[in-house]
Coordinates of C-alpha atoms and ligand atoms in Angstrom, one line a residue:
M1 CA -18.1 -40.2 14.4
D2 CA -19.4 -43.8 14.0
R3 CA -21.6 -43.5 11.0
T4 CA -21.1 -42.9 7.3
L5 CA -21.5 -39.2 6.3
T6 CA -22.2 -38.0 2.8
L7 CA -21.9 -34.3 2.2
L8 CA -22.8 -32.0 -0.7
G9 CA -20.3 -29.2 -1.1
I10 CA -21.0 -25.9 -2.9
E11 CA -18.3 -23.3 -3.9
S12 CA -18.9 -20.0 -5.8
S13 CA -16.6 -17.5 -4.2
C14 CA -14.6 -16.6 -7.2
D15 CA -14.8 -17.6 -10.9
D16 CA -15.5 -21.3 -10.6
T17 CA -19.0 -22.7 -10.0
A18 CA -18.5 -26.0 -8.2
A19 CA -20.4 -28.7 -6.5
A20 CA -19.2 -32.0 -5.1
V21 CA -20.2 -35.0 -3.1
V22 CA -17.7 -36.5 -0.5
R23 CA -18.3 -39.5 1.7
L24 CA -16.6 -40.7 4.8
A25 CA -17.3 -44.1 6.2
P26 CA -15.9 -45.1 9.7
G27 CA -12.4 -46.6 9.4
A28 CA -12.2 -45.8 5.6
A29 CA -10.4 -43.2 3.6
P30 CA -12.6 -40.3 2.4
E31 CA -14.1 -40.8 -1.1
I32 CA -14.8 -38.1 -3.6
L33 CA -18.0 -39.4 -5.3
S34 CA -18.1 -36.4 -7.7
S35 CA -16.5 -33.0 -8.2
Q36 CA -17.9 -30.7 -10.8
V37 CA -16.2 -27.4 -11.6
L38 CA -17.5 -25.0 -14.2
G39 CA -15.0 -22.3 -14.9
Q40 CA -15.7 -18.8 -16.1
T41 CA -12.5 -17.8 -17.8
A42 CA -14.1 -17.1 -21.2
L43 CA -16.7 -14.7 -19.6
H44 CA -14.0 -12.5 -18.0
E45 CA -11.2 -12.8 -20.6
A46 CA -11.9 -9.5 -22.4
F47 CA -11.7 -7.6 -19.1
G48 CA -8.3 -8.7 -17.9
G49 CA -9.6 -9.9 -14.6
V50 CA -12.7 -11.3 -12.9
V51 CA -15.7 -8.9 -13.1
P52 CA -17.7 -9.4 -9.8
E53 CA -21.1 -8.7 -11.4
I54 CA -20.5 -11.1 -14.3
A55 CA -19.2 -13.8 -11.9
A56 CA -22.2 -13.4 -9.5
R57 CA -24.7 -13.7 -12.4
A58 CA -23.0 -16.7 -13.9
H59 CA -23.0 -18.5 -10.5
A60 CA -26.7 -17.7 -10.0
E61 CA -27.5 -19.1 -13.4
R62 CA -25.3 -22.2 -13.3
L63 CA -25.3 -23.4 -9.7
D64 CA -28.5 -25.5 -9.9
G65 CA -27.2 -27.4 -12.9
V66 CA -23.8 -28.0 -11.4
V67 CA -25.3 -29.3 -8.2
E68 CA -27.6 -31.6 -10.2
E69 CA -24.6 -32.9 -12.1
A70 CA -22.6 -33.5 -8.9
L71 CA -25.5 -35.5 -7.4
A72 CA -26.1 -37.5 -10.6
T73 CA -22.4 -38.2 -11.1
A74 CA -22.1 -39.4 -7.5
G75 CA -25.2 -41.6 -8.1
V76 CA -27.0 -40.1 -5.1
T77 CA -30.1 -38.0 -4.5
L78 CA -30.6 -35.2 -1.9
D79 CA -32.3 -37.8 0.3
Q80 CA -29.0 -39.6 0.7
I81 CA -27.1 -36.5 1.7
D82 CA -26.4 -36.0 5.4
A83 CA -25.4 -32.3 5.4
I84 CA -24.6 -29.4 3.0
A85 CA -21.4 -27.5 3.2
V86 CA -21.2 -24.1 1.5
T87 CA -18.4 -21.5 1.1
A88 CA -19.6 -18.6 3.2
G89 CA -16.5 -16.4 2.4
P90 CA -14.0 -15.0 1.8
G91 CA -14.6 -14.0 -1.8
L92 CA -16.6 -11.9 -4.2
I93 CA -19.7 -11.3 -2.2
G94 CA -22.3 -11.7 -5.1
G95 CA -20.9 -15.2 -5.9
V96 CA -20.7 -16.2 -2.3
L97 CA -24.3 -15.1 -1.8
S98 CA -25.5 -17.2 -4.8
G99 CA -24.0 -20.3 -3.3
V100 CA -25.3 -19.6 0.3
M101 CA -28.8 -18.9 -0.9
L102 CA -29.0 -22.1 -2.9
A103 CA -27.5 -24.1 0.0
R104 CA -30.0 -22.5 2.5
G105 CA -32.9 -23.3 0.2
L106 CA -31.9 -27.0 -0.2
A107 CA -31.1 -27.4 3.5
A108 CA -34.4 -26.0 4.5
A109 CA -36.4 -28.0 1.9
K110 CA -34.7 -31.3 3.0
G111 CA -34.3 -30.5 6.7
L112 CA -30.5 -30.9 6.4
P113 CA -27.8 -29.4 8.6
L114 CA -26.0 -26.5 6.8
V115 CA -22.3 -26.1 7.5
P116 CA -20.7 -22.7 6.5
V117 CA -17.1 -23.2 5.4
N118 CA -14.3 -20.7 5.0
H119 CA -12.9 -21.1 1.5
L120 CA -9.3 -20.9 2.8
A121 CA -10.1 -23.7 5.3
G122 CA -11.2 -25.8 2.3
H123 CA -7.8 -25.3 0.7
A124 CA -5.9 -25.8 4.0
L125 CA -7.7 -29.1 4.9
T126 CA -7.3 -30.6 1.5
P127 CA -4.1 -32.6 2.4
R128 CA -6.2 -34.6 4.9
L129 CA -8.8 -35.4 2.2
T130 CA -6.1 -36.6 -0.3
D131 CA -3.4 -38.0 2.1
G132 CA -4.9 -38.2 5.5
I133 CA -2.0 -36.4 7.1
P134 CA -2.2 -35.6 10.9
F135 CA -2.2 -32.1 12.4
P136 CA -0.1 -30.0 12.7
Y137 CA 1.2 -29.3 9.2
L138 CA 2.4 -26.3 7.3
M139 CA 0.4 -25.1 4.3
L140 CA 1.6 -22.7 1.6
L141 CA -1.5 -21.5 -0.2
V142 CA -0.2 -19.9 -3.4
S143 CA -2.6 -18.9 -6.2
G144 CA -4.0 -16.0 -8.2
G145 CA -5.9 -14.7 -5.2
H146 CA -4.0 -16.0 -2.1
C147 CA -0.5 -16.3 -0.8
Q148 CA -0.1 -17.3 2.8
F149 CA 1.6 -19.7 5.2
L150 CA -0.8 -21.4 7.6
L151 CA 0.0 -23.7 10.4
V152 CA -2.9 -26.1 10.4
Q153 CA -3.5 -27.4 13.9
G154 CA -7.1 -28.6 13.8
A155 CA -10.3 -28.5 11.7
D156 CA -10.8 -25.0 13.1
R157 CA -7.4 -24.0 14.3
F158 CA -5.2 -22.1 11.9
V159 CA -2.2 -19.9 12.7
R160 CA -1.3 -17.5 9.9
L161 CA 2.5 -17.2 10.0
G162 CA 2.7 -14.7 7.1
G163 CA 1.7 -14.0 3.6
T164 CA 1.8 -11.4 0.8
I165 CA 1.4 -7.8 1.7
D166 CA 0.3 -6.9 -1.9
D167 CA -0.2 -9.1 -5.0
A168 CA -0.5 -12.9 -5.0
P169 CA 2.2 -14.7 -7.1
G170 CA -0.4 -15.9 -9.6
E171 CA -1.4 -12.3 -10.3
A172 CA 2.3 -11.5 -10.9
F173 CA 2.6 -14.4 -13.4
D174 CA -0.6 -13.2 -15.1
K175 CA 0.6 -9.6 -15.3
T176 CA 4.0 -10.7 -16.6
A177 CA 2.3 -12.6 -19.3
K178 CA 0.2 -9.6 -20.2
L179 CA 3.3 -7.3 -20.4
L180 CA 5.1 -9.8 -22.6
G181 CA 2.2 -10.6 -24.9
L182 CA 1.8 -14.2 -23.7
P183 CA -1.6 -15.9 -23.3
Q184 CA -3.6 -16.1 -20.1
P185 CA -3.6 -17.6 -17.6
G186 CA 0.0 -16.4 -17.4
G187 CA 1.4 -19.0 -15.1
P188 CA 1.7 -21.9 -17.6
S189 CA 2.8 -19.7 -20.5
V190 CA 5.5 -17.9 -18.5
E191 CA 6.7 -21.2 -17.1
A192 CA 7.0 -22.6 -20.7
E193 CA 9.0 -19.6 -21.8
A194 CA 11.2 -19.6 -18.7
A195 CA 12.2 -23.2 -19.3
L196 CA 14.0 -21.9 -22.5
G197 CA 15.5 -18.8 -20.9
D198 CA 18.6 -17.8 -19.0
A199 CA 17.6 -16.9 -15.5
S200 CA 20.9 -15.1 -14.7
R201 CA 20.6 -12.4 -17.5
F202 CA 18.1 -10.3 -15.6
R203 CA 18.4 -10.0 -11.8
F204 CA 14.9 -9.0 -10.5
P205 CA 14.4 -7.9 -6.9
R206 CA 13.7 -10.3 -4.1
P207 CA 11.5 -8.0 -1.9
L208 CA 11.4 -8.5 1.9
L209 CA 14.0 -11.2 2.0
D210 CA 16.0 -9.1 4.4
R211 CA 13.0 -8.7 6.7
E212 CA 12.3 -11.1 9.5
G213 CA 9.2 -13.4 9.4
C214 CA 7.6 -14.8 6.3
D215 CA 5.7 -11.9 4.8
M216 CA 6.2 -11.5 1.1
S217 CA 5.7 -8.8 -1.6
F218 CA 5.3 -9.4 -5.3
S219 CA 4.0 -6.1 -6.7
G220 CA 7.4 -4.6 -7.3
L221 CA 8.4 -7.5 -9.5
K222 CA 6.1 -6.6 -12.3
T223 CA 7.4 -3.0 -12.3
A224 CA 10.9 -4.3 -12.5
L225 CA 9.9 -6.6 -15.4
L226 CA 8.2 -3.6 -17.1
R227 CA 11.4 -1.6 -16.8
G228 CA 13.5 -4.5 -18.1
R229 CA 11.2 -4.8 -21.1
D230 CA 11.1 -1.1 -21.8
A231 CA 14.9 -0.8 -21.6
L232 CA 15.2 -3.4 -24.3
V233 CA 12.6 -1.7 -26.4
A234 CA 14.4 1.7 -26.0
E235 CA 17.7 0.0 -26.9
K236 CA 16.8 -1.9 -30.0
G237 CA 13.2 -1.0 -30.8
G238 CA 11.6 -4.3 -29.6
I239 CA 12.3 -7.6 -27.8
T240 CA 13.4 -10.8 -29.4
V241 CA 12.0 -14.3 -28.6
Q242 CA 15.1 -15.0 -26.6
D243 CA 14.8 -11.7 -24.6
R244 CA 11.2 -12.7 -23.7
R245 CA 12.4 -16.2 -22.5
D246 CA 15.2 -14.6 -20.4
L247 CA 12.8 -12.1 -18.9
C248 CA 10.4 -14.9 -17.9
A249 CA 13.2 -17.0 -16.5
G250 CA 14.5 -14.1 -14.4
F251 CA 11.0 -13.4 -13.2
Q252 CA 10.2 -17.0 -12.3
A253 CA 13.6 -17.4 -10.5
A254 CA 12.8 -14.3 -8.3
V255 CA 9.3 -15.7 -7.4
A256 CA 10.7 -19.2 -6.7
E257 CA 13.6 -17.9 -4.5
V258 CA 11.3 -15.6 -2.4
L259 CA 8.8 -18.5 -1.9
A260 CA 11.6 -21.0 -1.1
K261 CA 13.4 -18.7 1.4
K262 CA 10.2 -17.7 3.1
T263 CA 9.1 -21.3 3.3
A264 CA 12.3 -22.2 5.1
R265 CA 11.6 -19.3 7.5
A266 CA 8.0 -20.5 8.0
L267 CA 9.2 -24.0 8.8
D268 CA 11.5 -22.5 11.4
M269 CA 8.7 -20.5 12.8
A270 CA 6.3 -23.5 13.1
G271 CA 8.0 -24.6 16.3
E272 CA 7.1 -28.2 16.8
P273 CA 8.1 -29.8 13.5
P274 CA 5.1 -30.0 11.2
T275 CA 4.0 -33.4 9.8
A276 CA 4.4 -32.1 6.3
L277 CA 4.8 -29.1 4.1
A278 CA 1.7 -29.0 1.9
V279 CA 1.1 -26.7 -1.1
A280 CA -2.1 -25.7 -2.7
G281 CA -3.2 -23.2 -5.4
G282 CA -2.5 -22.8 -9.1
V283 CA 1.0 -21.6 -8.7
A284 CA 1.9 -24.8 -7.0
A285 CA 1.6 -26.4 -10.4
N286 CA 4.9 -24.6 -11.4
K287 CA 7.6 -27.3 -11.7
A288 CA 10.5 -25.0 -10.9
I289 CA 8.7 -23.5 -7.8
R290 CA 7.6 -27.0 -6.7
A291 CA 11.1 -28.4 -7.0
M292 CA 12.6 -25.6 -4.9
L293 CA 9.9 -26.0 -2.2
E294 CA 10.5 -29.7 -2.1
T295 CA 14.2 -29.1 -1.6
V296 CA 13.6 -26.7 1.2
S297 CA 11.2 -29.1 2.9
T298 CA 13.4 -32.2 2.5
R299 CA 16.4 -30.2 3.9
A300 CA 14.3 -29.4 7.0
G301 CA 13.4 -33.1 7.3
V302 CA 9.7 -32.4 6.6
P303 CA 7.8 -34.5 4.0
F304 CA 6.6 -32.5 1.0
L305 CA 3.0 -32.9 -0.2
A306 CA 1.3 -31.5 -3.3
P307 CA -2.3 -32.8 -3.7
P308 CA -3.4 -33.3 -7.4
L309 CA -3.9 -30.0 -9.2
R310 CA -7.6 -30.4 -9.6
L311 CA -7.9 -30.4 -5.8
C312 CA -5.3 -27.7 -5.3
T313 CA -7.2 -25.2 -7.4
D314 CA -10.8 -24.0 -6.5
N315 CA -13.2 -26.9 -6.2
A316 CA -16.2 -28.0 -4.0
A317 CA -14.8 -31.3 -2.8
M318 CA -12.5 -29.3 -0.5
I319 CA -15.6 -27.5 0.8
A320 CA -17.6 -30.7 1.4
W321 CA -14.5 -32.2 3.1
A322 CA -14.0 -29.1 5.4
G323 CA -17.7 -29.4 6.3
L324 CA -17.2 -33.0 7.1
E325 CA -14.1 -32.2 9.3
R326 CA -16.2 -29.7 11.2
L327 CA -19.1 -32.1 11.7
R328 CA -16.7 -34.8 12.8
A329 CA -14.9 -32.4 15.2
G330 CA -18.3 -31.5 16.7
L331 CA -18.0 -27.9 15.6
S332 CA -21.3 -26.1 15.4
H333 CA -23.3 -26.0 12.2
T334 CA -26.0 -23.4 11.9
T335 CA -28.3 -21.6 9.5
D336 CA -27.5 -18.4 11.5
F337 CA -24.5 -17.1 9.6
V338 CA -23.7 -14.4 7.1
A339 CA -21.8 -14.5 3.9
R340 CA -18.5 -12.6 4.4
P341 CA -16.3 -11.0 1.7
R342 CA -13.4 -11.0 4.1
W343 CA -12.9 -13.7 6.6
P344 CA -9.4 -14.3 7.9
L345 CA -8.8 -17.9 9.1
D346 CA -6.6 -16.6 11.9
D347 CA -8.4 -13.7 13.6
R348 CA -5.3 -12.8 15.6
A349 CA -3.1 -12.2 12.6
P350 CA -2.8 -8.6 11.5
A351 CA -5.0 -7.6 8.5
L352 CA -3.3 -7.6 5.1
L353 CA -2.9 -4.6 2.9
G354 CA -4.1 -4.5 -0.7
S355 CA -6.5 -6.7 -2.6
G356 CA -5.9 -9.1 -5.4
K357 CA -7.5 -9.0 -8.8
K358 CA -9.8 -11.8 -7.7
G359 CA -11.1 -9.8 -4.8
A360 CA -10.1 -9.1 -1.3
K361 CA -7.4 -11.2 0.3
A362 CA -8.2 -12.9 3.5
Ligands
KG4_401 O1 -5.7 -21.6 -7.6 P1 -6.1 -21.0 -8.9 O2 -6.6 -21.9 -10.0 O3 -7.2 -19.9 -8.8 C1 -7.2 -18.9 -7.9 O4 -6.4 -18.0 -8.0 O5 -8.1 -19.0 -7.0 O6 -4.8 -20.2 -9.4 C2 -4.7 -19.6 -10.6 C3 -3.4 -18.9 -10.7 C4 -3.3 -18.0 -12.0 O7 -2.8 -16.7 -11.6 C5 -2.3 -18.8 -12.8 O8 -1.5 -17.9 -13.6 C6 -1.4 -19.5 -11.8 O9 -2.4 -19.8 -10.8 N1 -0.8 -20.6 -12.4 C7 0.6 -20.8 -12.4 C8 0.8 -22.0 -13.1 N2 -0.4 -22.6 -13.4 C9 -1.4 -21.7 -12.9 N3 1.5 -20.0 -12.0 C10 2.8 -20.4 -12.2 N4 3.1 -21.5 -12.9 C11 2.2 -22.3 -13.3 N5 2.5 -23.4 -14.0
ZN402 ZN1 -9.1 -20.6 -3.7

């Protein structure tokens, strides 16, 4: 690619309405000219999870404004955009459709190429946007909706080495917080409590560690936590502040150990040593988990990479970038595509069981 490309990215597959402008000039590092993210936490708070109909409506109402803001912040007009990249799945279908309809309309009105992007590819290609690392690298995607190990070999080549067979770790953090009366999102509040607790007091299960491969399971953890809490309540009529801290510490230690051990396994399974271990997703913000992953990675002689959190969590810069990578690699772009609620990155990997609170897992 020997000319500068400026892409508009649109993301609306879950509970963030996002638009961004990303530019790549020949010989230069990519530049994020803008990245607007409008969250919907307040709209779903009362329901204990994302309500698909509410999410879709909010996306439909807000997308135009968010796109306008992204263009204005970047200081460009649609006439200076070379292509539009849009999340075409996987995700909550009403939201995905809102984004795809808007992108189709803008692309048709301006005669621009439209690049359908897999949301997971957006996450998986982010380390190249932030750090320019070469293929192949190992990505651990760990959030409220996803948990999988991907070997990223090219802009369109992903091998799924394993992942959760039930809940995503972020969901487990959120449920733990709920069970212990801590505020949502659960990750940061459980982490803060855990920092003051004794991780050795409650020994929670480490599911699937004895099984080969790097599949994981987190749904049993919340049941174990519930039992631990209820045993304390039965014993003394309630739980103390210190009990809560210890429960959080025990829970977090279990999640961290499973992620770390399975990461070591995934690094082994990668074959040719990957150029890096990169993490993405909200759970990657957890300092204890991050530290354990970094240790595993360093021990295997593989550099550890954690892009800034605003680019690890859902955003549209990663979608614009994934679109740019596809254009640059000469991969087809077309208006002839459908929005997909499920869209595994690696078609050869066996389908996953279960579906997370934020919709079907890919
Ligand atoms: O990537 P993300 O913002 O959204 C999607 O799930 O798509 O991830 C949000 C999840 C939530 O479940 C939240 O509880 C979790 O990431 N999270 C954390 C931390 N910060 C956010 N989990 C553990 N420790 C944290 N510090
Ligand atoms: Zn995501």
